[in-house]
Tab-separated table of C-alpha atoms in Angstrom:
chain	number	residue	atom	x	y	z
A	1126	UNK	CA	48.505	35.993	242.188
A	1127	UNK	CA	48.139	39.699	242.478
A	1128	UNK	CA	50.671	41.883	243.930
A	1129	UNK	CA	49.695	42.991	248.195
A	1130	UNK	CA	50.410	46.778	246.607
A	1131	UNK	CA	47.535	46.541	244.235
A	1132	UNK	CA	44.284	47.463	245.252
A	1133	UNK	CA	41.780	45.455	242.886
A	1134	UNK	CA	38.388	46.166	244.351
A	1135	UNK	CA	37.029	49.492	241.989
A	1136	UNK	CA	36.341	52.054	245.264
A	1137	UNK	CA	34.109	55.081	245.096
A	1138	UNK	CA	37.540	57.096	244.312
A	1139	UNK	CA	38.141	55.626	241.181
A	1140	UNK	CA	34.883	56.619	239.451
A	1141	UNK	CA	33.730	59.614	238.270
A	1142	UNK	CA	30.571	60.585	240.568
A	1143	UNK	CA	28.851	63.122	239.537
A	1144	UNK	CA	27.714	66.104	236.401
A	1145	UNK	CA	30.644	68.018	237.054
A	1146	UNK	CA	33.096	65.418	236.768
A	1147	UNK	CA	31.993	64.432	233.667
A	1148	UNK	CA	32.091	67.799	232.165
A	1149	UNK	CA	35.376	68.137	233.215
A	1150	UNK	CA	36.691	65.431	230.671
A	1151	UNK	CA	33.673	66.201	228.224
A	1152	UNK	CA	35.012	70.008	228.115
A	1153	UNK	CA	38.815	68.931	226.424
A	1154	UNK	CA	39.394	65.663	226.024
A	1155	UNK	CA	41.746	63.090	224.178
A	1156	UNK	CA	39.402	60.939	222.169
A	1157	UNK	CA	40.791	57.125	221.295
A	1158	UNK	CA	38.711	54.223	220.044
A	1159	UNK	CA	37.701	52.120	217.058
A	1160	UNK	CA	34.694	50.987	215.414
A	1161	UNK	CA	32.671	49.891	218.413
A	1162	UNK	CA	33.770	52.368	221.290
A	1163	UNK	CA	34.973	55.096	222.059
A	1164	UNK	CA	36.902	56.611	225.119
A	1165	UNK	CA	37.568	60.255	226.499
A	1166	UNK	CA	40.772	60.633	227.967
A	1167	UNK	CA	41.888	63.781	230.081
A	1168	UNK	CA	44.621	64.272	233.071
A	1169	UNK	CA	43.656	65.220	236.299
A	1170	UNK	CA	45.264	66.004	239.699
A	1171	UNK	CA	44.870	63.129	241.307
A	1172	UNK	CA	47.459	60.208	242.171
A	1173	UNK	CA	45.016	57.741	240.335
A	1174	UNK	CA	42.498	57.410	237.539
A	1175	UNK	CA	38.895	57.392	237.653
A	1176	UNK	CA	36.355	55.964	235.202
A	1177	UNK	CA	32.800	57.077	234.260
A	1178	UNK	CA	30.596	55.251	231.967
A	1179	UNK	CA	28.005	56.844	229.524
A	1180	UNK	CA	26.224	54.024	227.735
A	1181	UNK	CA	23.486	55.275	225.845
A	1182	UNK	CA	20.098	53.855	224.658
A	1183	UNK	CA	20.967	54.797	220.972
A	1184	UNK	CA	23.784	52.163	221.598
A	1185	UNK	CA	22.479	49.648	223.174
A	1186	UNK	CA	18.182	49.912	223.243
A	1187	UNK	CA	18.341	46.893	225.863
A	1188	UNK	CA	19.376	47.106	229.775
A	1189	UNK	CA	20.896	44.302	229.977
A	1190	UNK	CA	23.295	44.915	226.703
A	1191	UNK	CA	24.353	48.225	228.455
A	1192	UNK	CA	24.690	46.245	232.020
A	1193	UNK	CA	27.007	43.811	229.961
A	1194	UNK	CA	29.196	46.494	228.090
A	1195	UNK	CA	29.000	48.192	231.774
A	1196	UNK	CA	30.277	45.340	233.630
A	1197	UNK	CA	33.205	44.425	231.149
A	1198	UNK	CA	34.484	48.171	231.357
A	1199	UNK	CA	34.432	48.199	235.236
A	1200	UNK	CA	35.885	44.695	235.564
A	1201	UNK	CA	39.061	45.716	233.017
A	1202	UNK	CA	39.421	48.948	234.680
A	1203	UNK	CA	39.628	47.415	237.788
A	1204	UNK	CA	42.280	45.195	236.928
A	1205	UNK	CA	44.032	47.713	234.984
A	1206	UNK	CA	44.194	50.728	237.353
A	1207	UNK	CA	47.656	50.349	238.717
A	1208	UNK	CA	48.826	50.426	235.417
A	1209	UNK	CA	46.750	53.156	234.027
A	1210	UNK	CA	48.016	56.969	234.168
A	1211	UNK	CA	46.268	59.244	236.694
A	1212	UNK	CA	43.567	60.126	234.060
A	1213	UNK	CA	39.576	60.603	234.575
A	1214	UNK	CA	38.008	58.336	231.512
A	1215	UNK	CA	34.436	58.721	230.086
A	1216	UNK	CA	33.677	54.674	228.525
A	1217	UNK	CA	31.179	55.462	225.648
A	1218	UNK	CA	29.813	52.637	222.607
A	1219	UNK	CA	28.478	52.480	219.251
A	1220	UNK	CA	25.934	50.067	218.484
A	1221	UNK	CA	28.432	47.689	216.891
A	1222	UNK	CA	29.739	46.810	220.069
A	1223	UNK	CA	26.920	44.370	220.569
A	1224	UNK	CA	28.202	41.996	217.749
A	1225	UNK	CA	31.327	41.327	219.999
A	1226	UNK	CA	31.395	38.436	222.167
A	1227	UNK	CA	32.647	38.977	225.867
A	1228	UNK	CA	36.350	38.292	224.957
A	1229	UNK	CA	36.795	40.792	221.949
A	1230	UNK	CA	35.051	43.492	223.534
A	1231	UNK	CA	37.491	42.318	226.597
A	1232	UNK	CA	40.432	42.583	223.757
A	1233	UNK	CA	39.339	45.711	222.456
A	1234	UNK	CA	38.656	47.296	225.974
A	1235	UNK	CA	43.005	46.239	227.024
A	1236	UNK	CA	43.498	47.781	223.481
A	1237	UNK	CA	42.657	51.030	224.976
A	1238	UNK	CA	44.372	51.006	227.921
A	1239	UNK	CA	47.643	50.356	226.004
A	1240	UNK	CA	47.319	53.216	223.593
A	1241	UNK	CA	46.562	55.366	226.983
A	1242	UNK	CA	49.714	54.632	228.613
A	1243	UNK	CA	51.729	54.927	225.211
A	1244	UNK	CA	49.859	58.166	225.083
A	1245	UNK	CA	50.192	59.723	229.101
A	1246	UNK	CA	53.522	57.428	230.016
A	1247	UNK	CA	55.143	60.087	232.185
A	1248	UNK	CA	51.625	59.536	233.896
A	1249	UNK	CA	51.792	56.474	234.057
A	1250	UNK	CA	51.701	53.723	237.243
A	1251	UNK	CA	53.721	51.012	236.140
């Protein structure tokens, strides 16, 4: 059962809205990943992170491969923010990622998020 504390629902503040905010993190970035994605990590002012997606056609040529990869990012992040540093991320694939199943690209997705808070842990939530 989830803490009362934790919000779990992914509001419009925890997502990165528009050009600008994108740029931001695009501009100077930490860059982690592995062989099927890869994730753009910077710090920002706030008292929580925010996530932006940028799944690309030359990933994944079908919509509803990029809806999937989509809705597995958001659905992690969501249950991850409270333990996530106050970072704005930018989700992005390779075309690999579509010979994972739901569960390892679920696996490789929490892989992330650890090296993040190893990486930012005076940022951190927890």
């Amino acid at each position: 059962m989830a803490d009362n504390n934790i919000k779990l629902h992914l509001h419009r503040d925890l997502k990165l809205l528009n050009a600008e905010n994108y740029k931001f993190v695009f501009s100077d970035s930490q860059r982690f990943g592995n062989h099927s994605l890869t994730v753009l990590v910077r710090t920002n002012n706030l008292d929580h992170p925010r996530l932006g997606l940028a799944i690309s056609k030359k990933c994944a040529k079908r919509a509803v491969d990029r809806n999937r990869i989509k809705r597995l990012f958001r659905e992690s992040f969501r249950l991850n923010q409270h333990r996530l540093p106050n970072v704005d991320i930018v989700a992005m694939c390779k075309p690999s990622i579509l010979s994972l199943d739901n569960a390892e690209m679920q696996r490789q997705i929490e892989t992330q998020w650890r090296f993040m808070r190893k990486k930012f842990p005076a940022l951190s939530n927890e």
